[in-house]
CSV table of C-alpha atoms in Angstrom, one decimal:
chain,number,residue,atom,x,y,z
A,1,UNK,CA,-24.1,-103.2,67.0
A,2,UNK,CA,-22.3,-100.9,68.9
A,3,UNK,CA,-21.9,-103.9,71.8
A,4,UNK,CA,-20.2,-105.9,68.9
A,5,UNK,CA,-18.0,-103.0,68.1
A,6,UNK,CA,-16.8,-102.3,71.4
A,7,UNK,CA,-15.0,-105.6,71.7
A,8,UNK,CA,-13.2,-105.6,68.4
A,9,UNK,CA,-9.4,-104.8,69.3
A,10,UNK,CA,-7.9,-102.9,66.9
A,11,UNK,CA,-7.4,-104.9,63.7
A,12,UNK,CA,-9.8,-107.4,64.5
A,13,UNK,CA,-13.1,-108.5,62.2
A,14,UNK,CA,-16.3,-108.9,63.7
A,15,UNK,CA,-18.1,-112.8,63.4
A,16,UNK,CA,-19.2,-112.7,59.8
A,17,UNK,CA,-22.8,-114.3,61.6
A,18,UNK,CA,-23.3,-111.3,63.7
A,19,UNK,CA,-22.1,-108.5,61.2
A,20,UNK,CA,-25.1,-110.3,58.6
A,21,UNK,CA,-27.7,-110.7,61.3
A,22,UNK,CA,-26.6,-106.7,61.9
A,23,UNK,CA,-26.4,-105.6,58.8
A,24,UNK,CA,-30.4,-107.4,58.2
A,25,UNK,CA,-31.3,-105.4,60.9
A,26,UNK,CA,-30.0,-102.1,59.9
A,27,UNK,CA,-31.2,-102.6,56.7
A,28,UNK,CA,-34.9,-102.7,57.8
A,29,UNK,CA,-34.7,-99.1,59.3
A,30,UNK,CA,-35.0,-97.9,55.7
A,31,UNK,CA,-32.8,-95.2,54.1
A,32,UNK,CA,-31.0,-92.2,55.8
A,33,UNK,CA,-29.6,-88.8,54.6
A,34,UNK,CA,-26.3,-87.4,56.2
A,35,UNK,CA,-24.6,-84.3,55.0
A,36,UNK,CA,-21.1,-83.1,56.0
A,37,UNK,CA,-17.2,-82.1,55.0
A,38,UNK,CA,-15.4,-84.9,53.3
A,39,UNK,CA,-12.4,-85.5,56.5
A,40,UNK,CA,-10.2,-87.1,54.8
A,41,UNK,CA,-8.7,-87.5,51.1
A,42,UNK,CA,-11.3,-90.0,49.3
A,43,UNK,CA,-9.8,-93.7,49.3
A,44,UNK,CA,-10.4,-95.2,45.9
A,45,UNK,CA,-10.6,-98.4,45.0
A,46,UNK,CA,-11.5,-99.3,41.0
A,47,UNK,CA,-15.0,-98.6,40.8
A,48,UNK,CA,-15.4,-98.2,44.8
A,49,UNK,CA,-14.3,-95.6,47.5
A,50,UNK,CA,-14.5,-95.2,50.8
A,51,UNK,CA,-14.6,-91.7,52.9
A,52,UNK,CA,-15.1,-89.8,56.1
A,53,UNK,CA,-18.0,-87.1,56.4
A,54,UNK,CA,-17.1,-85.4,59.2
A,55,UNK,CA,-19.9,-82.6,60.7
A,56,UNK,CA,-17.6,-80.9,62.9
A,57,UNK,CA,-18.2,-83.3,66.1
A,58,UNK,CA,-17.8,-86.4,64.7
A,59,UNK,CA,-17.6,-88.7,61.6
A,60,UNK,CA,-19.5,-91.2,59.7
A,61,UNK,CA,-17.5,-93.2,56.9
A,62,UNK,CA,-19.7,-93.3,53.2
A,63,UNK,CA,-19.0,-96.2,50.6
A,64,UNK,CA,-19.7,-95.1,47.0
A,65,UNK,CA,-19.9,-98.1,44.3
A,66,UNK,CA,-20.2,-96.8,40.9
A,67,UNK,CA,-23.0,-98.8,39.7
A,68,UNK,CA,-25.2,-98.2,42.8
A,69,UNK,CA,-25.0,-94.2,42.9
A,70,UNK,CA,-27.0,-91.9,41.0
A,71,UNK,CA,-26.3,-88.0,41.3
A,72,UNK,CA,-28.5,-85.1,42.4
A,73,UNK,CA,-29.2,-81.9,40.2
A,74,UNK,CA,-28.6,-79.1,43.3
A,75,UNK,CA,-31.5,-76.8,41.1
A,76,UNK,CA,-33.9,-79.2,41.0
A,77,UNK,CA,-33.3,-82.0,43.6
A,78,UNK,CA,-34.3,-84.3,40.7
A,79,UNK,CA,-32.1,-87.7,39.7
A,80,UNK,CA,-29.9,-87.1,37.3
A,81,UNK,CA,-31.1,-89.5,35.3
A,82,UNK,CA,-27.3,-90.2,33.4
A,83,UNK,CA,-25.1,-93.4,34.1
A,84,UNK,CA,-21.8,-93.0,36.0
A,85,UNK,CA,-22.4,-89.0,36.8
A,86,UNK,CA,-22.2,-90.1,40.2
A,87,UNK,CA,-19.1,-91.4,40.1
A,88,UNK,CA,-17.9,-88.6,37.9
A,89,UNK,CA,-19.2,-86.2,41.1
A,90,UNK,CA,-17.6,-88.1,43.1
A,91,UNK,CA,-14.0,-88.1,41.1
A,92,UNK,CA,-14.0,-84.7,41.1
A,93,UNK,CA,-14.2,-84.4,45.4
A,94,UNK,CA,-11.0,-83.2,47.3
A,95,UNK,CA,-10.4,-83.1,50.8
A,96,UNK,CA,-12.9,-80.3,52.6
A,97,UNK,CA,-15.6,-80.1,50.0
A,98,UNK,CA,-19.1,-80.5,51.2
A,99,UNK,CA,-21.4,-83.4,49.8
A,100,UNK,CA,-25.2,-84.6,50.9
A,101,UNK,CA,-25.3,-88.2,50.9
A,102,UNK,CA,-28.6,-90.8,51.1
A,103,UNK,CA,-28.1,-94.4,51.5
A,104,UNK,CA,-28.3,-97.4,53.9
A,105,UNK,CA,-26.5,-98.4,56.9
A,106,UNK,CA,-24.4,-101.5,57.3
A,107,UNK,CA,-21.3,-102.9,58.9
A,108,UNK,CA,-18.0,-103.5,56.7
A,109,UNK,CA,-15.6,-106.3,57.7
A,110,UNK,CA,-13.7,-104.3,60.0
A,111,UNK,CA,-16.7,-103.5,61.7
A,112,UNK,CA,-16.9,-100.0,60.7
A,113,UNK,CA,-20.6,-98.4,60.9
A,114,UNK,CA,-21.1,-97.2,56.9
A,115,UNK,CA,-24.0,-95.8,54.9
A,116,UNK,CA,-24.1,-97.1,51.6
A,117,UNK,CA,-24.3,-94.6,49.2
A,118,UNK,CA,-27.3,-94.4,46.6
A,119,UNK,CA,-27.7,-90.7,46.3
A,120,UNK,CA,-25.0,-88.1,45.9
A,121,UNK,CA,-25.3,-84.7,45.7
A,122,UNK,CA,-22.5,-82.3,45.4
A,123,UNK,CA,-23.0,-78.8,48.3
A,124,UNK,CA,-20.0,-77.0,48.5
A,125,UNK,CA,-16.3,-76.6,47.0
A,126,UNK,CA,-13.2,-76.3,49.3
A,127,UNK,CA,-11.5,-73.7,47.5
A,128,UNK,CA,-8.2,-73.5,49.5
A,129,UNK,CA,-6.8,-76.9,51.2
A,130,UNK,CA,-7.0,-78.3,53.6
A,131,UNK,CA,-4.4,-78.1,57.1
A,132,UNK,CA,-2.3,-81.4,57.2
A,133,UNK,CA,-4.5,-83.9,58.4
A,134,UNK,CA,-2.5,-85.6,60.6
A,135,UNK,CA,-0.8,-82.3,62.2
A,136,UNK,CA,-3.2,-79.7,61.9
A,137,UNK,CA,-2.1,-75.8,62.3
A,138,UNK,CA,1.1,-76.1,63.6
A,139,UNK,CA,1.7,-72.1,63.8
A,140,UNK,CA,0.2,-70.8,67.1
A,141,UNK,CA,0.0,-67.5,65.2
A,142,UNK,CA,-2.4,-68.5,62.4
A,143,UNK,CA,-4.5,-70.5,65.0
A,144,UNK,CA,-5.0,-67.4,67.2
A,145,UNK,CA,-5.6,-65.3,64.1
A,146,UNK,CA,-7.9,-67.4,62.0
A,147,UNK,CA,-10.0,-69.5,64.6
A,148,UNK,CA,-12.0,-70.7,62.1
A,149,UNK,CA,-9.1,-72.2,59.7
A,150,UNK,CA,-8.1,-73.6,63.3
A,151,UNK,CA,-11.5,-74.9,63.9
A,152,UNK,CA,-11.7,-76.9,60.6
A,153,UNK,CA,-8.2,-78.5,61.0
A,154,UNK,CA,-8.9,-79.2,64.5
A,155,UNK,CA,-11.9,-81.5,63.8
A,156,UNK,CA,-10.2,-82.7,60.6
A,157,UNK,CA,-7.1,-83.8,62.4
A,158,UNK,CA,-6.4,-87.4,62.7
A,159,UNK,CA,-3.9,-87.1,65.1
A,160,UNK,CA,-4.1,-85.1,68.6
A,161,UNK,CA,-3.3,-84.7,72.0
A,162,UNK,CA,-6.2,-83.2,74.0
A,163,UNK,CA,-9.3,-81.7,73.2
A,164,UNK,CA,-10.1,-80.4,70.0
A,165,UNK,CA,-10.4,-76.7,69.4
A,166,UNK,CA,-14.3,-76.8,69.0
A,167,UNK,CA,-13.9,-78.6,72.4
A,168,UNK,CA,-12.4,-76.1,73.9
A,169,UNK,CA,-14.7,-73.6,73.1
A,170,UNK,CA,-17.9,-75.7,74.1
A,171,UNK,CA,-15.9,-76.8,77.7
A,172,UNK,CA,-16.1,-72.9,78.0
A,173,UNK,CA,-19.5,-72.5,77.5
A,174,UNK,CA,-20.8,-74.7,79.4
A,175,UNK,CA,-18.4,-73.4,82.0
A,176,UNK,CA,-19.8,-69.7,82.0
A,177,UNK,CA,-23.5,-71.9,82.1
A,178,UNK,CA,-22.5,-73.5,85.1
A,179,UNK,CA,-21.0,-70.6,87.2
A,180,UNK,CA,-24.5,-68.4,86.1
A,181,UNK,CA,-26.8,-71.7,87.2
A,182,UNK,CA,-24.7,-71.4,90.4
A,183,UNK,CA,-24.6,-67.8,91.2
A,184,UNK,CA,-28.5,-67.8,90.1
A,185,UNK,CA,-29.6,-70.3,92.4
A,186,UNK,CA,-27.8,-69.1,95.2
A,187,UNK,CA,-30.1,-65.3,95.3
A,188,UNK,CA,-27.6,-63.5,92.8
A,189,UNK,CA,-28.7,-61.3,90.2
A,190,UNK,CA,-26.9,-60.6,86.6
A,191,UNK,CA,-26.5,-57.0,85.4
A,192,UNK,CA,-24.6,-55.3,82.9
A,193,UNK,CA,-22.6,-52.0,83.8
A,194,UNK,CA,-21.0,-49.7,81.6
A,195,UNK,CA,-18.3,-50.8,79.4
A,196,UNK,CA,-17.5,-47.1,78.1
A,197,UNK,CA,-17.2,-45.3,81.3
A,198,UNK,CA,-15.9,-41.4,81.6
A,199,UNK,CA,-13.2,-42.2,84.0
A,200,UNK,CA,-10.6,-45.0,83.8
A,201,UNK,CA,-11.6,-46.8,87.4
A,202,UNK,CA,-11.9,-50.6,88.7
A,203,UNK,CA,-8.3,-51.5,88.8
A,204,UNK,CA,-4.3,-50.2,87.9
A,205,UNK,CA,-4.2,-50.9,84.1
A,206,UNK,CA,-4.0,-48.5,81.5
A,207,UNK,CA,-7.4,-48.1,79.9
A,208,UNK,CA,-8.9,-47.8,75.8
A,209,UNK,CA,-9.6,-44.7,74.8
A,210,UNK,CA,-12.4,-43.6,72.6
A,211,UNK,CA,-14.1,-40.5,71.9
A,212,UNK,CA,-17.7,-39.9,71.5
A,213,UNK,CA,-18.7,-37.3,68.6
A,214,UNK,CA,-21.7,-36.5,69.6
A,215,UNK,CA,-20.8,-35.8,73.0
A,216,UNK,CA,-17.7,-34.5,72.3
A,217,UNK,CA,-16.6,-36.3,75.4
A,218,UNK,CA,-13.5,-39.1,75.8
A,219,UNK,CA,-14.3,-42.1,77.3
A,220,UNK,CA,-12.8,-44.9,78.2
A,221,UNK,CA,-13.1,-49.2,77.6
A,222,UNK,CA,-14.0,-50.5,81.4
A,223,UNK,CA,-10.9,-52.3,83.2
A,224,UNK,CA,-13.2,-53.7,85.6
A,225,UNK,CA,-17.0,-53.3,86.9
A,226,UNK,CA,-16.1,-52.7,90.2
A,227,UNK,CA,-17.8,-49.3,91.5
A,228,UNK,CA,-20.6,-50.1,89.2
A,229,UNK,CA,-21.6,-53.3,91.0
A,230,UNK,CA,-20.9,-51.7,94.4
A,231,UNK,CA,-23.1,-48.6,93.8
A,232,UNK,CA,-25.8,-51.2,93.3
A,233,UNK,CA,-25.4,-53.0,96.3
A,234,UNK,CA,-25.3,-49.3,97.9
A,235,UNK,CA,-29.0,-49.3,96.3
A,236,UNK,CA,-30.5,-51.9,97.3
A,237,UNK,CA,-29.3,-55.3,95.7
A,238,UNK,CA,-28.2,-58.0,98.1
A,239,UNK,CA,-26.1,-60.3,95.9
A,240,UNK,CA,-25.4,-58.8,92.1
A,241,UNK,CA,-22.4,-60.3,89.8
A,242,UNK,CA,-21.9,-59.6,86.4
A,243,UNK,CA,-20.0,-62.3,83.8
A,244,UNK,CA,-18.7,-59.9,81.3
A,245,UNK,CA,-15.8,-58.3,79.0
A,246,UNK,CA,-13.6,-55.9,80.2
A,247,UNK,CA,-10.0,-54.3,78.6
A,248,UNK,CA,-6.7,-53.4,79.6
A,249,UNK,CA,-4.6,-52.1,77.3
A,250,UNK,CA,-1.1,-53.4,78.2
A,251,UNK,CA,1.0,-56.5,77.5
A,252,UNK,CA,0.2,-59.8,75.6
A,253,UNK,CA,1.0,-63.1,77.3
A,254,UNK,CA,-0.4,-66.8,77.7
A,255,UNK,CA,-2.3,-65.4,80.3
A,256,UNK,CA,-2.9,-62.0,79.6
A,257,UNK,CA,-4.7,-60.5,76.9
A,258,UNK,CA,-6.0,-56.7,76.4
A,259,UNK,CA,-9.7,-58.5,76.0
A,260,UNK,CA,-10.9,-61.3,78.4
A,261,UNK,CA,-14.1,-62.4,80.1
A,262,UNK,CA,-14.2,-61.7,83.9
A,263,UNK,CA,-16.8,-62.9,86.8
A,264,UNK,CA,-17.5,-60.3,89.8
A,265,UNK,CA,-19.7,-60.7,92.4
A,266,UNK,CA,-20.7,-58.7,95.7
């Protein structure tokens, strides 16, 4: 299927002969069950609709006929045993809410991968809208602020340039895995220092202060792990780095922030 798929230009329907001899075959593998965040606005058609579930990463497009759904009791996970309530669930969706779906899979005439729907069960209500879908957050200020309003409308957006936010953030991660994989297999070990230290030391910045109650002692929010990593090697490690947060209380830029993740090794 996905070979057929692949060659469609946009706009262009699949051989009606190879989207039945597909959709017999998907048929066979029996039923599935998706759950996710309806992407889009439902598309409506009479007694039909169309929609995107989208799970954060990607999407998968539901068709719900009104004579072929039945809906799910959330208390017991029984059939509602009630013409139409489906549907009636299903009228009732906006843009954002969460819905558990079981069907089967088959190809429309665009050549669209679908499930079918045959159960419908309502999860969760959106209870603020949704970002424009097409534009997404277009204040960097609430983006920065609210990461996870940022998030939604990121992988909701229809239109982008990029990577999406969630992308970001996973091209990170697998960034700080790669550089510990690295340093690991090259003899370096990982330690933690001090992040409230009693003397403001590892660079010029002005340093976070704090007091401690107990101790009745100030202390300060580590600028960088420096003299810590060095009075390790003075003890005995070879190769030590640590891949950690450190704070400097000054200015706000693009590329400065009074918070950020740092990588020293010695």
């Amino acid at each position: 299927m996905a070979t057929v798929v692949a060659k469609l230009s946009e706009g262009e329907r699949p051989p009606s002969e190879q989207k039945d001899a597909l959709n017999v075959q998907l048929r066979a593998l029996g039923n599935v069950r998706i759950a996710g965040r309806l992407a889009v606005p439902p598309r409506v058609m009479g007694k039909a609709a169309f929609v995107h579930l989208s799970d954060g990463i990607s999407r998968l497009q539901i068709y719900v006929r009104k004579q072929d759904a039945v809906a799910i009791n959330n208390d017991t996970g029984e059939v509602i045993e009630e013409d139409g309530r489906a549907w009636e669930v299903f009228s009732l969706l906006d843009h954002g809410d969460f819905v558990g779906v079981e069907g089967f899979l088959f190809v429309t005439n665009t050549g669209e991968l679908s499930v079918h729907v045959e159960k419908l069960q309502f999860l969760s209500k959106a209870m603020l809208p949704m970002p424009d879908k097409m534009h997404g957050i277009a204040d960097p200020e609430i983006r920065q602020r609210q990461r996870y309003a940022d998030l939604i409308a990121s992988s909701l957006q229809v239109e982008r340039e990029g990577l999406t936010t969630r992308e970001v953030f996973e091209t990170r991660a697998k960034t700080i895995s790669s550089l510990r994989r690295y340093l690991e297999d090259h003899g370096y070990v990982e330690v933690e220092t001090p992040m409230l230290t009693p003397k403001a030391t590892g660079a010029a910045a002005k340093p976070f202060k704090t007091h401690h109650n107990a101790l009745d002692i100030d202390l300060y929010a580590r600028i960088a792990p420096e003299l810590y990593l060095k009075r390790l090697v003075v003890g005995g490690f070879e190769k030590v780095y640590e891949l950690n947060r450190n704070f400097r209380n000054e200015g706000l830029s693009r590329r400065h922030n009074p918070e950020f993740t740092m990588l020293e090794a010695y």
